Coordinates of N, CA and C in Angstrom, one line a residue:
M1497 N -26.7 12.3 -24.9 CA -26.7 11.1 -23.8 C -25.6 10.6 -24.2
H1498 N -24.7 10.6 -23.3 CA -23.6 9.7 -23.0 C -23.7 7.8 -23.1
K1499 N -22.8 7.2 -23.6 CA -23.6 5.9 -23.8 C -22.3 5.2 -22.7
F1500 N -22.2 4.2 -22.5 CA -21.5 3.5 -21.3 C -20.6 3.3 -22.2
M1501 N -19.0 3.5 -21.5 CA -17.9 2.7 -22.3 C -17.5 1.5 -21.6
P1502 N -17.8 0.5 -22.6 CA -16.8 -0.5 -21.9 C -15.5 -0.5 -21.5
P1503 N -15.2 -1.7 -20.6 CA -13.6 -1.8 -20.4 C -12.8 -1.6 -21.5
V1504 N -11.5 -1.1 -21.5 CA -10.8 -0.7 -22.4 C -9.9 -2.3 -22.3
Y1505 N -9.4 -2.5 -21.3 CA -8.1 -3.7 -21.0 C -8.8 -4.7 -20.6
D1506 N -7.7 -5.7 -20.9 CA -8.7 -7.3 -19.9 C -8.2 -7.1 -18.3
L1507 N -7.1 -7.5 -18.2 CA -6.4 -7.1 -16.8 C -5.6 -6.0 -16.4
S1508 N -5.7 -5.4 -15.3 CA -4.7 -4.4 -14.6 C -4.5 -4.6 -13.6
V1509 N -3.2 -3.8 -13.2 CA -2.4 -4.5 -11.5 C -2.2 -3.3 -11.2
V1510 N -2.6 -3.0 -9.7 CA -2.1 -2.3 -8.9 C -1.6 -3.0 -7.4
C1511 N 0.0 -2.3 -7.4 CA 0.1 -2.8 -6.3 C 0.9 -2.0 -5.4
G1512 N 1.2 -2.1 -4.2 CA 1.6 -1.4 -3.0 C 1.3 -1.9 -1.5
R1513 N 1.9 -1.2 -0.9 CA 1.7 -1.8 0.5 C 0.7 -1.6 1.3
F1514 N -0.1 -1.1 1.1 CA -1.4 -0.9 1.3 C -1.6 -0.9 3.0
G1515 N -0.7 0.0 3.5 CA -1.1 -0.2 5.0 C -1.2 0.7 5.9
H1516 N -3.0 0.8 5.9 CA -3.7 0.4 5.6 C -4.4 1.1 4.9
E1517 N -5.4 0.4 3.7 CA -5.9 0.9 2.6 C -6.7 2.4 3.5
Q1518 N -6.6 3.7 2.3 CA -7.1 4.6 2.4 C -8.0 5.3 1.1
I1519 N -8.4 6.4 1.5 CA -9.0 6.7 0.1 C -8.6 7.1 -1.1
G1520 N -7.3 7.3 -0.7 CA -6.2 7.6 -2.0 C -5.8 6.2 -2.7
H1521 N -5.9 5.0 -1.9 CA -5.9 3.8 -2.6 C -7.0 3.6 -3.5
V1522 N -8.2 3.9 -2.7 CA -9.6 3.3 -3.3 C -9.4 4.1 -4.9
S1523 N -9.0 5.4 -4.7 CA -8.8 5.8 -6.4 C -8.3 5.3 -7.3
L1524 N -7.3 4.3 -6.6 CA -6.2 3.6 -7.7 C -7.2 2.6 -8.2
F1525 N -7.3 1.9 -7.2 CA -8.4 0.9 -7.3 C -9.8 1.1 -8.5
E1526 N -10.3 2.0 -8.1 CA -11.1 2.4 -9.2 C -11.2 2.9 -10.3
T1527 N -10.0 3.4 -10.6 CA -9.6 3.6 -11.6 C -9.1 2.3 -12.5
A1528 N -8.8 1.7 -12.1 CA -8.9 0.5 -12.5 C -9.6 -0.6 -13.2
R1529 N -10.8 -0.7 -12.0 CA -12.2 -1.5 -12.6 C -12.5 -0.4 -13.5
M1530 N -12.7 0.9 -13.4 CA -13.4 1.4 -14.7 C -12.7 1.3 -16.2
L1531 N -11.3 1.2 -16.2 CA -11.0 0.5 -17.2 C -10.7 -0.7 -18.2
S1532 N -10.6 -1.4 -16.9 CA -10.3 -3.2 -17.3 C -11.6 -4.1 -16.7
K1533 N -11.5 -5.3 -17.0 CA -12.2 -6.0 -17.0 C -11.9 -6.8 -15.5
R1534 N -10.7 -7.6 -15.3 CA -10.3 -7.6 -14.1 C -9.0 -6.9 -13.5
L1535 N -9.1 -7.1 -12.1 CA -7.9 -6.4 -11.4 C -7.3 -7.0 -10.1
L1536 N -6.2 -7.0 -10.3 CA -5.1 -8.0 -9.8 C -4.4 -6.8 -8.6
V1537 N -4.7 -7.0 -7.7 CA -4.1 -5.9 -6.4 C -2.9 -7.0 -5.5
L1538 N -2.0 -6.4 -5.7 CA -0.8 -6.8 -4.9 C -0.3 -6.1 -3.9
V1539 N -0.4 -7.1 -2.6 CA 0.1 -6.3 -1.4 C 0.9 -6.8 -1.0
G1540 N 1.8 -5.7 -0.9 CA 3.4 -5.8 -1.2 C 3.7 -5.9 0.5
S1541 N 5.6 -6.2 0.7 CA 6.1 -6.5 1.9 C 4.9 -7.3 2.8
S1542 N 4.8 -8.2 1.8 CA 3.8 -9.1 2.6 C 4.4 -10.3 3.9
Q1543 N 6.2 -10.4 3.8 CA 6.9 -11.2 4.8 C 6.7 -10.3 6.0
E1544 N 6.6 -9.4 5.8 CA 6.8 -8.2 7.3 C 5.9 -7.6 8.0
Y1545 N 5.7 -7.5 9.1 CA 4.9 -7.0 10.3 C 5.1 -6.6 11.3
G1546 N 4.6 -6.0 12.1 CA 5.0 -5.5 13.8 C 6.5 -4.7 13.7
T1547 N 6.9 -4.2 12.2 CA 7.5 -2.7 12.3 C 6.9 -1.6 11.9
L1548 N 8.0 -0.7 12.0 CA 7.5 1.3 11.8 C 6.7 1.0 10.0
R1549 N 7.3 0.6 9.0 CA 6.7 0.6 7.6 C 6.0 -0.4 7.9
N1550 N 5.6 -1.1 8.3 CA 4.7 -2.4 7.7 C 4.2 -2.8 8.9
P1551 N 3.4 -2.1 10.1 CA 2.9 -2.9 11.1 C 1.9 -3.8 11.5
F1552 N 0.9 -3.7 10.0 CA 0.0 -5.2 10.3 C 0.1 -5.9 9.6
R1553 N -0.4 -7.0 9.7 CA -0.1 -8.2 9.2 C -0.8 -8.2 7.6
V1554 N -0.4 -8.9 6.8 CA -0.7 -9.0 5.4 C -2.5 -9.6 5.3
E1555 N -2.3 -10.3 6.3 CA -4.0 -10.9 6.0 C -5.0 -9.8 6.6
T1556 N -4.4 -8.6 7.2 CA -5.1 -7.7 8.1 C -5.2 -6.8 6.8
R1557 N -4.3 -6.1 5.9 CA -4.0 -5.5 5.2 C -5.0 -5.8 3.8
I1558 N -5.4 -7.2 3.5 CA -5.9 -7.8 2.3 C -7.4 -7.8 3.1
D1559 N -7.7 -7.9 4.5 CA -9.2 -8.0 5.3 C -9.5 -6.9 4.8
V1560 N -9.0 -5.6 5.0 CA -9.2 -4.3 4.8 C -9.8 -4.2 3.4
I1561 N -9.1 -4.3 2.4 CA -9.3 -4.0 0.8 C -10.9 -4.8 0.4
K1562 N -10.7 -5.9 1.2 CA -11.9 -6.7 0.5 C -13.2 -6.4 1.3
E1563 N -13.1 -5.9 2.5 CA -13.9 -5.4 3.1 C -15.1 -4.2 2.5
T1564 N -13.9 -3.5 1.8 CA -14.3 -2.5 0.4 C -15.3 -3.2 -0.6
Y1565 N -15.0 -4.2 -1.0 CA -15.5 -4.6 -2.1 C -16.1 -6.0 -1.9
P1566 N -17.0 -5.7 -1.1 CA -18.0 -7.0 -0.4 C -18.6 -7.2 -1.4
G1567 N -18.7 -9.1 -2.0 CA -19.3 -9.8 -2.6 C -18.8 -9.8 -4.1
E1568 N -17.7 -9.3 -4.1 CA -16.6 -9.5 -5.8 C -16.3 -10.5 -6.0
S1569 N -16.8 -11.3 -6.8 CA -15.8 -12.2 -7.2 C -14.4 -12.3 -7.6
E1570 N -13.8 -13.5 -7.5 CA -12.7 -13.8 -7.6 C -11.9 -13.7 -9.0
E1571 N -12.8 -13.8 -9.7 CA -12.9 -14.0 -11.1 C -12.6 -12.4 -11.9
V1572 N -12.8 -11.6 -10.9 CA -13.2 -10.0 -11.6 C -11.8 -9.1 -10.8
F1573 N -12.3 -9.6 -9.5 CA -11.2 -8.6 -8.0 C -10.6 -9.4 -7.4
M1574 N -9.5 -9.5 -7.4 CA -8.4 -10.5 -6.8 C -7.2 -9.8 -5.5
V1575 N -7.2 -9.9 -4.7 CA -5.9 -9.6 -3.8 C -5.4 -10.6 -3.4
R1576 N -3.5 -10.7 -3.6 CA -2.8 -11.2 -3.4 C -1.7 -10.4 -2.8
G1577 N -1.3 -11.3 -1.7 CA 0.2 -11.1 -0.9 C 1.5 -11.1 -2.0
L1578 N 2.3 -10.6 -1.9 CA 3.6 -9.9 -2.6 C 4.9 -9.8 -1.2
R1579 N 5.4 -10.6 -1.5 CA 7.2 -10.5 -0.8 C 7.8 -9.4 -1.6
D1580 N 8.8 -8.9 -0.4 CA 9.7 -8.2 -1.4 C 11.1 -9.4 -1.3
L1581 N 11.6 -8.5 -2.4 CA 13.0 -9.1 -2.6 C 14.2 -9.2 -1.5
T1582 N 13.9 -7.8 -1.1 CA 15.2 -8.0 0.4 C 14.2 -6.8 1.2
N1583 N 13.6 -6.0 0.9 CA 13.1 -4.8 1.5 C 12.5 -4.0 0.4
E1584 N 11.7 -3.3 1.2 CA 10.4 -2.2 0.4 C 11.9 -0.9 -0.2
Y1585 N 12.6 -1.2 0.2 CA 13.6 -0.1 -0.8 C 14.7 -0.3 -1.7
D1586 N 14.4 -1.7 -1.9 CA 15.2 -2.0 -2.9 C 14.7 -2.5 -4.4
V1587 N 14.2 -1.1 -5.0 CA 13.6 -1.1 -5.9 C 14.2 -0.9 -7.6
T1588 N 14.5 -1.8 -8.1 CA 15.1 -2.1 -9.3 C 15.0 -2.6 -10.3
S1589 N 15.3 -2.6 -11.6 CA 14.2 -3.5 -12.6 C 14.0 -4.7 -12.3
D1590 N 15.3 -5.4 -11.6 CA 15.0 -7.0 -11.0 C 13.5 -7.1 -10.1
W1591 N 13.2 -6.2 -9.0 CA 12.2 -6.1 -8.6 C 11.0 -6.0 -10.1
G1592 N 11.2 -5.3 -10.5 CA 9.9 -5.0 -12.1 C 9.8 -6.3 -12.2
K1593 N 10.9 -7.0 -12.8 CA 10.9 -8.4 -13.2 C 10.2 -9.5 -12.4
F1594 N 10.3 -9.4 -11.0 CA 9.8 -10.1 -10.0 C 8.4 -10.1 -10.1
V1595 N 7.6 -8.7 -9.9 CA 6.1 -8.4 -10.3 C 5.8 -8.9 -10.9
K1596 N 6.7 -8.5 -12.3 CA 5.8 -9.5 -13.6 C 5.6 -10.5 -13.7
S1597 N 6.7 -11.7 -12.8 CA 6.6 -12.7 -12.7 C 5.5 -13.8 -12.1
E1598 N 5.1 -12.6 -10.8 CA 4.0 -13.1 -9.6 C 2.5 -12.6 -10.8
V1599 N 2.8 -11.7 -11.5 CA 1.2 -11.4 -12.1 C 1.2 -12.8 -12.7
E1600 N 2.4 -13.0 -13.7 CA 2.0 -14.1 -14.3 C 1.6 -15.4 -14.0
H1601 N 2.4 -15.6 -12.6 CA 2.0 -16.7 -11.8 C 0.5 -16.7 -11.4
H1602 N 0.1 -15.6 -11.1 CA -1.1 -15.8 -10.8 C -2.5 -15.8 -11.8
M1603 N -2.2 -14.9 -13.0 CA -2.8 -14.7 -14.1 C -2.7 -15.4 -15.4
H1604 N -1.4 -16.2 -15.6 CA -0.9 -16.7 -17.0 C -0.9 -15.8 -17.7
K1605 N -0.5 -14.1 -17.3 CA -0.4 -13.3 -18.6 C -0.1 -12.1 -17.4
F1606 N 0.9 -11.0 -18.0 CA 1.1 -9.8 -17.5 C -0.1 -9.0 -17.8
A1607 N 0.0 -7.7 -16.9 CA -0.9 -6.8 -16.7 C -1.3 -6.1 -18.4
N1608 N -2.2 -5.8 -18.9 CA -2.7 -4.8 -19.9 C -2.4 -3.3 -19.7
L1609 N -2.6 -3.6 -18.0 CA -2.6 -2.0 -17.2 C -2.1 -2.0 -16.0
M1610 N -1.2 -1.0 -15.9 CA -0.4 -0.6 -14.6 C -1.1 0.3 -13.9
V1611 N -1.9 0.4 -12.8 CA -2.1 2.1 -12.3 C -1.5 2.0 -10.8
Y1612 N -0.9 3.3 -10.7 CA -0.2 3.8 -9.7 C -0.2 4.8 -9.1
G1613 N 0.0 5.3 -7.7 CA 0.3 6.5 -7.8 C 1.9 7.4 -8.0
N1614 N 1.9 8.3 -7.9 CA 3.3 9.0 -8.3 C 4.7 9.1 -7.0
D1615 N 4.7 7.5 -6.7 CA 5.6 7.6 -5.6 C 6.8 7.3 -6.3
E1616 N 8.1 7.8 -5.2 CA 9.2 8.0 -5.7 C 9.9 6.9 -7.1
F1617 N 9.6 5.8 -6.3 CA 10.2 4.5 -6.7 C 9.4 4.0 -8.1
R1618 N 8.1 4.6 -8.4 CA 7.6 4.0 -9.4 C 8.2 4.1 -10.9
S1619 N 9.3 5.0 -11.3 CA 9.7 5.0 -12.6 C 11.0 4.2 -12.4
Q1620 N 11.2 3.5 -11.6 CA 12.3 2.3 -11.4 C 11.9 0.9 -11.5
W1621 N 10.8 0.6 -11.7 CA 10.0 -0.3 -11.1 C 10.5 -1.4 -12.3
F1622 N 10.4 -0.8 -13.8 CA 9.9 -1.6 -14.8 C 11.4 -1.4 -16.0
A1623 N 11.8 -2.4 -16.3 CA 13.0 -1.9 -17.6 C 11.7 -1.8 -18.3
A1624 N 12.5 -1.2 -19.8 CA 11.5 -0.3 -20.8 C 10.8 -2.3 -21.3
E1625 N 11.7 -2.8 -21.6 CA 11.1 -4.1 -22.7 C 10.5 -5.1 -21.5
D1626 N 10.0 -4.7 -20.4 CA 8.9 -5.8 -19.5 C 7.7 -4.7 -19.8
L1627 N 7.6 -3.6 -20.5 CA 6.3 -3.0 -20.5 C 6.0 -3.0 -21.5
T1628 N 6.4 -3.5 -22.5 CA 6.1 -3.2 -24.6 C 4.8 -3.4 -24.6
N1629 N 3.8 -4.0 -24.2 CA 2.4 -4.2 -24.1 C 1.5 -3.8 -23.0
T1630 N 1.9 -2.6 -22.4 CA 1.4 -2.1 -20.9 C 1.5 -0.9 -20.9
V1631 N 0.2 -0.5 -20.8 CA -0.1 0.9 -20.5 C 0.0 1.3 -19.1
E1632 N 0.6 2.3 -18.6 CA 0.7 3.0 -17.2 C 0.0 4.3 -17.1
I1633 N -0.7 4.2 -15.6 CA -1.2 5.5 -15.3 C -1.3 5.7 -14.3
I1634 N -0.4 6.8 -13.8 CA -0.2 7.3 -12.6 C -1.3 8.5 -11.9
I1635 N -1.6 8.4 -10.6 CA -2.6 9.1 -10.2 C -1.5 10.2 -9.5
P1636 N -1.6 11.5 -9.7 CA -1.0 12.0 -8.9 C -0.9 12.4 -7.2
R1637 N -0.3 12.0 -6.3 CA -0.6 12.4 -5.3 C -1.6 13.4 -4.5
S1638 N -1.3 14.3 -5.1 CA -1.6 16.0 -5.2 C -3.2 15.7 -5.1
T1639 N -3.9 14.9 -5.6 CA -5.1 14.7 -5.8 C -6.0 14.2 -5.0
I1640 N -5.4 13.8 -4.0 CA -5.9 13.3 -2.6 C -5.1 13.1 -1.8
P1641 N -4.8 14.1 -1.0 CA -3.3 14.4 -0.1 C -3.4 13.7 1.4
I1642 N -3.2 12.6 1.2 CA -3.2 11.7 2.1 C -2.2 10.4 1.8
S1643 N -2.0 9.5 3.1 CA -0.9 8.5 2.6 C -1.4 7.6 4.0
G1644 N -0.8 6.2 3.7 CA -0.7 5.3 5.0 C -0.1 5.7 6.1
T1645 N 1.1 6.7 6.2 CA 1.6 6.7 7.0 C 0.7 8.1 7.8
M1646 N -0.1 8.5 7.6 CA -1.1 9.9 8.3 C -2.3 9.1 8.9
I1647 N -2.6 8.0 8.1 CA -3.5 7.0 8.6 C -3.0 6.3 9.7
R1648 N -2.1 5.9 9.9 CA -1.5 5.1 10.9 C -1.6 6.0 12.2
G1649 N -0.9 7.2 11.7 CA -0.9 8.1 12.8 C -2.5 8.6 13.2
M1650 N -3.7 8.9 12.6 CA -4.6 9.2 13.2 C -5.3 8.1 14.2
L1651 N -4.7 6.5 13.7 CA -4.9 5.6 14.6 C -4.1 5.3 15.7
T1652 N -2.7 6.2 15.9 CA -1.6 5.9 16.8 C -2.6 6.9 18.2
I1653 N -3.0 8.2 17.2 CA -3.4 9.3 18.6 C -4.9 9.1 18.6
D1654 N -5.5 8.2 18.6 CA -7.2 7.7 18.6 C -7.8 8.8 18.3
D1655 N -7.4 9.1 16.6 CA -8.6 10.4 15.9 C -9.5 9.9 15.0
Q1656 N -10.5 8.9 15.7 CA -10.9 8.1 14.7 C -12.0 9.3 13.7
T1657 N -12.4 10.4 14.5 CA -13.1 11.2 13.8 C -12.2 11.6 12.1
T1658 N -11.5 11.9 12.2 CA -10.3 12.4 10.9 C -10.4 11.3 10.9
W1659 N -9.9 9.9 11.2 CA -9.3 8.5 10.2 C -10.5 8.0 9.5
Q1660 N -12.4 8.6 9.9 CA -13.0 8.0 9.2 C -13.2 9.0 8.3
K1661 N -12.6 10.1 7.8 CA -12.8 11.2 6.8 C -11.9 10.5 6.0
Y1662 N -10.9 10.0 6.2 CA -9.6 9.6 4.6 C -10.2 7.9 4.7
T1663 N -11.3 7.8 4.9 CA -11.2 6.2 4.9 C -12.3 5.4 4.2
P1664 N -12.8 4.2 3.1 CA -13.8 3.9 3.1 C -14.7 3.7 4.3
E1665 N -15.9 4.0 3.9 CA -17.0 3.9 4.8 C -17.3 2.3 5.7
L1666 N -17.0 1.4 4.4 CA -17.3 0.2 4.3 C -16.1 -0.4 5.4
I1667 N -15.5 0.0 5.8 CA -14.4 -0.6 6.9 C -14.3 0.0 8.1
H1668 N -15.1 1.4 8.3 CA -15.0 2.2 9.7 C -15.3 1.3 10.9
S1669 N -16.2 -0.1 10.7 CA -16.1 -0.7 11.9 C -15.4 -1.5 12.2
M1670 N -14.2 -1.7 11.3 CA -13.3 -2.2 11.4 C -11.8 -1.5 12.5
Y1671 N -11.9 -0.3 12.9 CA -11.7 0.6 13.4 C -10.9 0.0 14.7
P1672 N -11.4 -0.6 15.6 CA -10.9 -1.1 17.2 C -9.6 -2.0 16.7
R1673 N -10.7 -2.9 15.9 CA -9.0 -4.2 15.1 C -8.1 -3.3 14.5
L1674 N -7.8 -2.7 14.1 CA -7.0 -2.0 13.4 C -5.9 -1.1 14.3
R1675 N -6.7 -0.7 15.3 CA -5.8 0.6 16.4 C -5.5 -0.9 17.3
D1676 N -6.0 -1.6 18.0 CA -5.2 -2.6 18.6 C -4.1 -3.7 17.9
E1677 N -4.6 -3.5 16.6 CA -3.2 -4.6 16.2 C -2.1 -3.7 16.3
L1678 N -2.2 -2.2 15.6 CA -1.2 -1.2 15.5 C -0.4 -1.1 17.0
M1679 N -1.4 -0.7 17.7 CA -0.4 -0.6 19.2 C -0.2 -1.9 20.0
Q1680 N -0.5 -3.0 19.1 CA 0.3 -3.8 20.0 C 2.0 -3.9 19.6
V1681 N 2.0 -3.1 18.6 CA 3.3 -2.8 17.8 C 4.5 -2.3 18.8
D1682 N 5.7 -2.3 18.9 CA 6.6 -1.8 20.1 C 6.5 0.1 19.7
V1683 N 6.9 -0.2 18.7 CA 7.6 1.0 18.1 C 6.1 2.1 18.2
Y1684 N 5.0 1.7 17.9 CA 4.0 2.6 18.1 C 3.6 2.7 19.2
R1685 N 4.0 2.1 20.0 CA 3.5 2.5 21.5 C 4.5 3.5 22.0
D1686 N 6.0 3.0 21.7 CA 7.0 4.4 21.7 C 6.5 5.2 21.4
I1687 N 6.2 5.6 20.2 CA 5.8 6.9 19.6 C 4.6 7.7 20.3
F1688 N 3.4 6.9 20.6 CA 2.5 7.1 21.2 C 2.6 7.6 22.6
N1689 N 3.6 6.9 23.1 CA 3.8 7.7 24.8 C 4.7 8.6 25.1
T1690 N 5.6 8.9 23.8 CA 6.6 9.9 23.7 C 5.6 11.4 23.5
I1691 N 4.9 11.2 22.3 CA 4.3 12.6 22.0 C 3.0 12.5 23.0
R1692 N 2.8 12.2 23.9 CA 1.2 12.0 24.8 C 2.1 13.0 25.7
K1693 N 3.2 13.3 25.7 CA 4.1 14.2 26.8 C 3.9 15.1 26.6
Q1694 N 3.9 15.8 25.3 CA 3.6 17.1 24.7 C 2.2 17.6 24.1
D1695 N 1.9 16.9 22.5 CA 0.9 17.0 22.1 C 0.5 15.8 21.4
L1696 N -0.8 15.2 21.6 CA -0.9 14.3 21.2 C -1.4 14.6 19.8
S1697 N -0.9 15.1 18.8 CA -1.2 15.6 17.5 C -1.0 15.0 16.1
L1698 N -1.3 15.5 15.1 CA -1.0 14.2 14.0 C 0.3 15.0 13.7
E1699 N 0.4 16.0 14.0 CA 1.4 16.9 13.2 C 2.9 16.5 14.5
N1700 N 2.7 16.0 15.3 CA 4.1 15.6 16.6 C 4.3 14.3 16.0
F1701 N 2.9 13.3 15.6 CA 3.5 11.7 15.2 C 4.3 12.0 14.1
M1702 N 3.9 13.0 12.6 CA 4.7 13.0 11.8 C 5.9 13.2 11.8
Q1703 N 5.9 14.1 12.5 CA 7.6 14.5 13.1 C 8.4 13.7 13.6
V1704 N 7.8 13.0 14.7 CA 8.4 11.5 15.2 C 8.7 10.7 14.1
Y1705 N 7.8 10.2 13.7 CA 7.8 9.2 12.5 C 8.7 9.3 11.6
K1706 N 8.8 10.5 10.7 CA 9.8 10.9 9.9 C 11.2 10.9 10.5
Q1707 N 11.7 11.1 11.4 CA 12.4 11.0 11.9 C 13.5 9.4 12.2
L1708 N 12.4 8.4 12.8 CA 12.4 7.0 12.9 C 12.6 6.1 11.2
E1709 N 11.5 6.6 10.3 CA 12.1 6.4 9.2 C 13.1 6.4 8.5
A1710 N 13.5 7.8 8.7 CA 15.3 8.1 8.1 C 15.8 7.3 8.2
E1711 N 15.9 6.8 9.9 CA 17.1 5.8 10.6 C 16.5 4.4 10.0
D1712 N 15.5 4.1 9.5 CA 15.0 2.5 9.2 C 15.5 2.5 7.9
R1713 N 15.3 3.6 6.9 CA 15.7 3.4 5.5 C 17.2 3.5 5.6
R1714 N 17.6 4.6 6.1 CA 19.7 4.1 6.2 C 19.9 2.9 6.7
A1715 N 18.9 1.7 7.7 CA 19.7 0.7 8.2 C 19.4 -0.3 7.1
K1716 N 18.4 -0.2 6.5 CA 17.7 -1.3 5.4 C 18.5 -0.7 4.1
E1717 N 19.0 0.1 3.7 CA 20.0 0.6 2.7 C 21.3 0.2 2.6
A1718 N 21.6 -0.2 4.4 CA 22.9 -0.1 4.1 C 23.1 -1.9 4.2
A1719 N 22.0 -2.3 4.3 CA 21.7 -3.8 5.0 C 21.9 -4.6 3.3
I1720 N 21.2 -3.9 2.2 CA 21.3 -3.7 1.0 C 22.5 -4.0 0.2
A1721 N 23.5 -2.8 0.8 CA 24.5 -2.7 0.5 C 25.7 -3.5 0.5
K1722 N 25.4 -4.1 1.6 CA 26.5 -5.2 2.4 C 26.4 -6.6 1.9
M1723 N 24.6 -7.0 1.1 CA 24.2 -7.9 0.9 C 25.0 -8.3 -0.6
K1724 N 24.6 -6.9 -1.3 CA 25.2 -7.0 -2.9 C 26.7 -6.8 -2.9
D1725 N 27.1 -6.2 -1.7 CA 29.2 -6.2 -1.8 C 29.5 -8.1 -1.9
G1726 N 28.9 -8.7 -0.7 CA 29.2 -10.2 -0.5 C 29.1 -11.1 -1.2
K1727 N 28.2 -10.3 -2.8 CA 28.1 -11.6 -3.5 C 29.3 -11.9 -4.8

């Protein structure tokens, strides 16, 4: 007979843009909840909405997460917005120190446990000295091969059936609200109008999206470099 194992850590933190939440994100939350008494979810890029990478308002992204965990006490499951220092590509140890200060602001201590997916930036988030008493758990993205970009693609092409496959059941009633908010964003209407002339498929969405994302990244990284050169 297996005995129930009590939580190992007091406070865990999961940080991401969650635009919007899908089952891969839920796996991060569930890992953190299983291992800790309290979970703080930080929803990044909170200052930005209506853009390619961040079309949804932070309030919407938070609502989606909370809808997945109805009735959870604020004492054990907290969701808060987190702004970027400049933009989401500017990830350095300064960003890690900022995240740490925000956690300490909300919780009056730093995390005992950080849980995140293996995105390319994660190893650059924190200087070693900022994680002296913190354990990190990385969930391989290959475990659940889905992304927020793909979820937004399903919304764009109005593929509700596939969208439901990769999102928590408790948010399925939010589909009309989420698609409406997404399609109010100019760049997503433009993508829809472009691909519907060819083939309204997720593959076509991803192809167009990746081209636009590369342009977006170059522009934002150039802006970061210009700002730092001006200091």
